[in-house]
Amino acid sequence: MKTFNTLLITASAIILMSCAQKTQNTQQVVMDNPKVAVTTVNAEYVSQLQVYPTTIEADIVNNIAPQSAARISKIYVEIGDKVEAGKTLALMDEVNLEKAHLQLINDSIEFGRIEQLYKIGATSQSDYEAITLKYDVSKKTYKNLLENTILKSPINGIVTARNYDEGDMYAMAQPLFVIQKINPVKMLINVSESKYSQIKKGMEVDITTDAYGDQVFKGIVDLIYPTINSMTHTFPVEVKFANSDLTLRPGMFARVTVNYGDNFRVVVPDRAIMKQVGSGEQYVYVLNADGTVTYTIVELGRRMGNRYEIISGLDDNATVVLTGQTKLKNGITVDVVK
């Protein structure tokens, strides 16, 4: 009996000690609030920048070719050559031009003879009108053949393509030359219709390229298209860059940055921004005066290095949690650490 009582007392002591330990552990969990680092965020003026990817284009592109098939007698320029307006590029076969020139001379002589007779009343008006018409046709025919035999550049530019060699028969499949004017160059960007009233002709824009890294070129808005695409709700805007030193070349990838002005917005460190799994919502935890935190959905704007512009959802001078967010939930009490 004494042994039984001893065992009973021992068991009771063990049970009491276990319960006391569980109570102590429970109290310890309740007392340990999540530890977080916080910061106060403020509103500031944020430039409303929009970046548009695009491709650089020549201001003017001319395809140079005769009107009809002919043999190429001489080529005077090569790809990469700079040419001025009026520069001779190539000479085509001259047989038809020589025929037209002889016809023009004959018609000129005949016109002079008939004109003198008409002035003294020795020929009819119909004869005079007929030779006048024939002479005019000869002049236009010769001029047209001259332009299509001696091929000249209509613009100042660069030869960017030569598709035939001397002696080839030009067959009208593709132009003989391509001449591009690249000072200035232009870029076409598609702007959201929400910006239609904000973008203006003459606005200065920044242009960057992969070819020149962080170097910024200054361009201007040169043309705003008057209609909006009903499918994409965008409208084309043409940007030009003077390119006086021919630095930028057609085909280069570029980014055009337009500044739509400044907005006074709260700016938050990127460490404070969390993303809700499954919904795509961005949120922060805001620290309240009583030491609790509030789950707060925010709308992000422009990213500026390691900070985000907040379009909506957060007040100026709010205190937000920077670290420890994974252990938090709405309304929980936290301990702030430095």
XYZ file of C-alpha atoms in Angstrom:
338
model
C 0.000 0.000 0.000
C 2.829 2.383 0.868
C 4.514 1.609 -2.455
C 1.288 2.355 -4.319
C 0.950 5.725 -2.601
C 4.525 6.565 -3.462
C 3.929 5.795 -7.134
C 0.730 7.819 -7.121
C 2.499 10.845 -5.639
C 5.345 10.541 -8.159
C 2.947 10.338 -11.127
C 0.967 13.319 -9.907
C 4.178 15.358 -9.567
C 5.217 14.488 -13.137
C 1.793 15.486 -14.501
C 1.854 18.787 -12.619
C 5.367 19.561 -13.874
C 4.344 18.795 -17.469
C 1.276 21.046 -17.256
C 3.365 23.833 -15.760
C 5.894 23.516 -18.592
C 3.134 23.628 -21.251
C 1.610 26.699 -19.597
C 5.019 28.359 -19.522
C 5.628 27.573 -23.243
C 2.166 28.882 -24.185
C 2.789 32.081 -22.318
C 6.160 32.408 -24.051
C 4.559 32.135 -27.572
C 1.971 34.759 -26.746
C 4.579 37.157 -25.460
C 6.927 36.927 -28.448
C 5.537 39.398 -31.057
C 7.035 39.404 -34.571
C 9.990 41.743 -34.853
C 9.992 44.153 -37.792
C 11.985 47.087 -39.168
C 9.988 50.081 -40.324
C 10.446 53.406 -42.090
C 8.362 56.527 -42.588
C 7.500 57.328 -46.197
C 6.831 60.746 -47.663
C 5.351 62.296 -50.787
C 7.593 64.041 -53.306
C 7.444 65.296 -56.872
C 7.861 62.375 -59.260
C 8.491 62.891 -62.971
C 5.895 61.008 -65.001
C 8.213 59.294 -67.481
C 7.025 56.856 -70.115
C 9.490 54.791 -72.139
C 8.568 53.670 -75.670
C 10.663 51.045 -77.511
C 11.042 51.789 -81.211
C 13.305 51.500 -84.252
C 15.210 54.357 -85.870
C 14.196 55.160 -89.451
C 15.592 57.413 -92.154
C 13.760 60.693 -92.648
C 13.440 60.007 -96.402
C 14.052 56.809 -98.382
C 14.396 57.021 -102.187
C 14.478 53.971 -104.437
C 16.442 54.929 -107.542
C 15.647 53.103 -110.784
C 14.836 53.849 -114.444
C 11.251 53.544 -115.661
C 11.967 50.677 -118.016
C 14.404 47.824 -118.478
C 17.804 48.871 -119.789
C 21.457 47.903 -119.608
C 23.614 49.628 -116.992
C 26.584 51.339 -118.676
C 28.293 52.924 -115.675
C 27.971 53.017 -111.873
C 29.503 55.958 -110.024
C 28.763 55.279 -106.337
C 29.075 52.490 -103.807
C 27.248 51.514 -100.627
C 28.120 53.891 -97.806
C 28.919 56.841 -100.074
C 27.507 60.218 -99.067
C 25.780 61.923 -101.986
C 24.312 65.361 -102.519
C 21.137 66.177 -104.405
C 21.937 66.137 -108.136
C 24.874 63.753 -107.823
C 25.079 61.320 -110.782
C 24.668 57.762 -109.545
C 24.626 55.692 -112.738
C 24.471 55.899 -116.519
C 22.088 53.637 -118.428
C 22.294 52.649 -122.116
C 22.032 55.896 -124.163
C 20.619 54.622 -127.473
C 17.022 55.691 -126.801
C 18.188 59.004 -125.378
C 20.180 59.757 -128.544
C 17.164 58.932 -130.712
C 14.971 61.199 -128.618
C 17.578 63.956 -128.871
C 17.659 63.744 -132.675
C 13.870 63.787 -132.785
C 13.836 66.849 -130.553
C 16.283 68.665 -132.855
C 14.191 67.855 -135.933
C 10.953 68.923 -134.254
C 12.610 72.108 -133.043
C 13.668 73.018 -136.619
C 10.253 72.145 -138.004
C 8.509 74.141 -135.268
C 10.650 77.184 -136.070
C 9.824 76.941 -139.779
C 6.057 76.535 -139.265
C 5.997 79.302 -136.685
C 7.513 81.800 -139.159
C 5.018 80.790 -141.841
C 2.133 81.074 -139.402
C 3.185 84.600 -138.428
C 2.971 85.788 -142.056
C -0.246 83.868 -142.669
C 1.377 81.328 -145.004
C 0.131 78.268 -143.065
C -3.013 77.285 -141.212
C -3.603 77.441 -137.492
C -4.175 73.696 -137.374
C -0.713 73.051 -138.850
C 0.808 75.410 -136.303
C -1.014 73.729 -133.396
C -0.009 70.272 -134.637
C 3.722 71.082 -134.783
C 3.513 72.868 -131.444
C 2.018 69.742 -129.853
C 4.591 67.489 -131.508
C 7.437 69.704 -130.342
C 6.113 69.760 -126.769
C 5.882 65.954 -126.761
C 9.460 65.686 -128.037
C 10.750 67.974 -125.280
C 8.931 66.004 -122.579
C 10.055 62.666 -124.040
C 13.674 63.789 -124.137
C 13.538 65.163 -120.609
C 12.005 61.927 -119.314
C 14.594 59.762 -121.060
C 17.382 62.020 -119.828
C 16.222 61.543 -116.230
C 15.970 57.776 -116.740
C 19.328 57.443 -118.483
C 21.477 59.638 -116.259
C 20.276 58.632 -112.795
C 20.810 61.326 -110.159
C 20.135 61.528 -106.448
C 17.093 63.668 -105.596
C 18.267 64.187 -101.983
C 21.305 64.592 -99.780
C 21.850 61.194 -98.236
C 23.782 57.945 -98.021
C 23.777 55.026 -100.452
C 22.420 52.138 -98.403
C 21.897 49.582 -101.185
C 23.252 48.823 -104.676
C 21.550 45.851 -106.276
C 23.212 45.678 -109.725
C 26.669 45.814 -111.289
C 27.935 47.556 -114.413
C 26.841 45.687 -117.532
C 23.788 44.153 -115.845
C 20.386 44.425 -117.462
C 18.129 46.308 -115.093
C 14.947 44.200 -114.978
C 12.718 46.252 -112.625
C 12.763 43.512 -109.955
C 14.317 45.823 -107.368
C 15.741 49.345 -107.338
C 19.201 50.027 -108.656
C 20.071 52.095 -105.551
C 18.501 53.013 -102.233
C 19.370 56.493 -100.951
C 18.431 57.411 -97.379
C 18.422 60.820 -95.772
C 19.541 60.252 -92.174
C 19.888 63.788 -90.906
C 17.432 63.957 -89.347
C 16.264 60.477 -88.395
C 12.785 59.673 -87.121
C 11.142 57.226 -84.735
C 7.496 56.206 -84.531
C 6.017 55.497 -81.094
C 2.517 54.371 -80.128
C 1.114 56.458 -77.281
C -1.877 55.558 -75.095
C -4.999 57.611 -75.760
C -4.953 58.697 -72.087
C -1.917 60.839 -73.005
C -3.514 62.468 -76.057
C -4.065 65.828 -74.356
C -0.630 65.780 -72.694
C 1.725 65.226 -75.604
C 2.438 68.285 -77.721
C 4.299 69.011 -80.935
C 7.744 70.407 -80.145
C 8.080 68.582 -76.790
C 11.645 67.519 -76.029
C 12.229 63.792 -75.507
C 15.204 61.641 -74.522
C 16.493 58.939 -76.858
C 18.776 56.077 -75.827
C 20.092 53.168 -77.855
C 21.732 49.817 -77.241
C 24.551 50.894 -79.543
C 25.568 53.855 -77.332
C 24.645 52.568 -73.867
C 23.649 55.330 -71.438
C 24.322 58.207 -73.852
C 21.188 60.347 -74.148
C 20.193 62.090 -77.388
C 17.686 64.942 -77.395
C 14.830 64.702 -79.887
C 11.513 66.454 -80.381
C 7.924 65.437 -81.068
C 7.507 66.368 -84.741
C 4.145 64.891 -85.741
C 1.058 63.721 -83.832
C -1.362 61.581 -85.808
C -4.942 62.893 -85.589
C -6.779 59.587 -85.085
C -6.726 56.861 -82.426
C -6.681 53.140 -83.193
C -9.966 51.717 -81.905
C -8.408 48.274 -81.329
C -5.279 49.265 -79.385
C -6.462 52.678 -78.105
C -3.132 54.184 -79.090
C -2.096 56.809 -81.615
C 1.192 57.187 -83.537
C 3.608 59.981 -82.698
C 6.645 60.782 -84.839
C 9.816 61.832 -83.048
C 12.809 63.358 -84.858
C 16.478 63.747 -83.975
C 18.712 66.155 -85.941
C 21.557 63.597 -86.226
C 23.879 66.211 -87.719
C 26.946 64.016 -87.150
C 25.160 60.893 -88.482
C 25.644 59.057 -85.178
C 22.305 57.248 -85.209
C 21.577 54.895 -88.082
C 18.358 53.416 -89.481
C 17.529 50.025 -88.001
C 18.987 50.715 -84.559
C 16.808 49.758 -81.591
C 15.978 52.828 -79.501
C 13.966 53.891 -76.472
C 12.124 57.200 -76.477
C 11.411 58.637 -73.014
C 8.629 61.225 -72.728
C 8.206 63.340 -69.584
C 4.531 64.086 -68.984
C 5.236 66.372 -66.009
C 5.451 65.880 -62.222
C 2.980 64.366 -59.746
C 3.151 64.711 -55.957
C 3.181 61.061 -54.872
C 4.243 58.913 -51.918
C 7.493 57.034 -52.617
C 8.234 53.699 -50.903
C 11.386 51.519 -50.725
C 10.986 48.418 -52.868
C 11.690 46.208 -49.798
C 8.337 47.259 -48.367
C 6.358 46.029 -51.379
C 4.949 42.501 -51.218
C 2.972 40.585 -53.834
C -0.085 38.513 -52.972
C 0.366 35.005 -54.380
C -2.389 34.055 -56.797
C -3.955 37.506 -57.165
C -1.092 39.691 -58.316
C -2.002 42.387 -55.782
C 0.824 44.469 -54.338
C 0.584 45.398 -50.686
C 2.450 46.831 -47.723
C 2.003 46.533 -43.965
C 1.361 49.878 -42.304
C 2.349 50.283 -38.652
C -0.414 51.810 -36.509
C -0.013 53.945 -33.370
C -1.067 51.016 -31.115
C 1.714 48.765 -32.436
C -0.485 46.707 -34.774
C -0.058 46.454 -38.544
C -2.622 46.844 -41.317
C -2.527 44.925 -44.605
C -2.760 47.706 -47.221
C -3.173 47.198 -50.986
C -1.263 49.750 -53.091
C -1.125 50.661 -56.780
C 2.423 50.989 -58.035
C 3.614 53.598 -60.478
C 7.097 54.269 -61.761
C 10.109 52.415 -60.386
C 13.046 54.681 -59.521
C 16.094 52.606 -58.654
C 15.218 50.866 -55.357
C 12.019 52.871 -54.781
C 8.474 52.789 -56.112
C 6.033 55.584 -56.770
C 2.668 54.803 -55.118
C -0.299 55.932 -57.191
C -2.912 55.059 -54.576
C -3.436 53.227 -51.289
C -0.892 54.911 -49.009
C -0.925 58.216 -47.134
C 1.912 60.695 -46.778
C 3.983 60.182 -43.588
C 2.776 56.609 -43.158
C 5.074 54.109 -41.424
C 5.569 50.916 -43.393
C 7.244 47.607 -42.556
C 10.535 46.940 -44.348
C 11.481 43.479 -43.040
C 9.706 40.555 -41.414
C 6.533 40.744 -43.541
C 6.293 36.973 -44.043
C 5.362 36.480 -40.362
C 2.659 39.142 -40.360
C -1.082 39.190 -40.828
C -3.642 41.957 -40.636
C -4.116 43.382 -37.123
C -1.233 41.571 -35.430
C 0.918 43.370 -32.840
C 4.601 43.699 -33.701
C 7.817 44.774 -32.035
C 9.841 47.370 -33.904
C 13.601 46.898 -34.034
C 16.265 49.149 -35.449
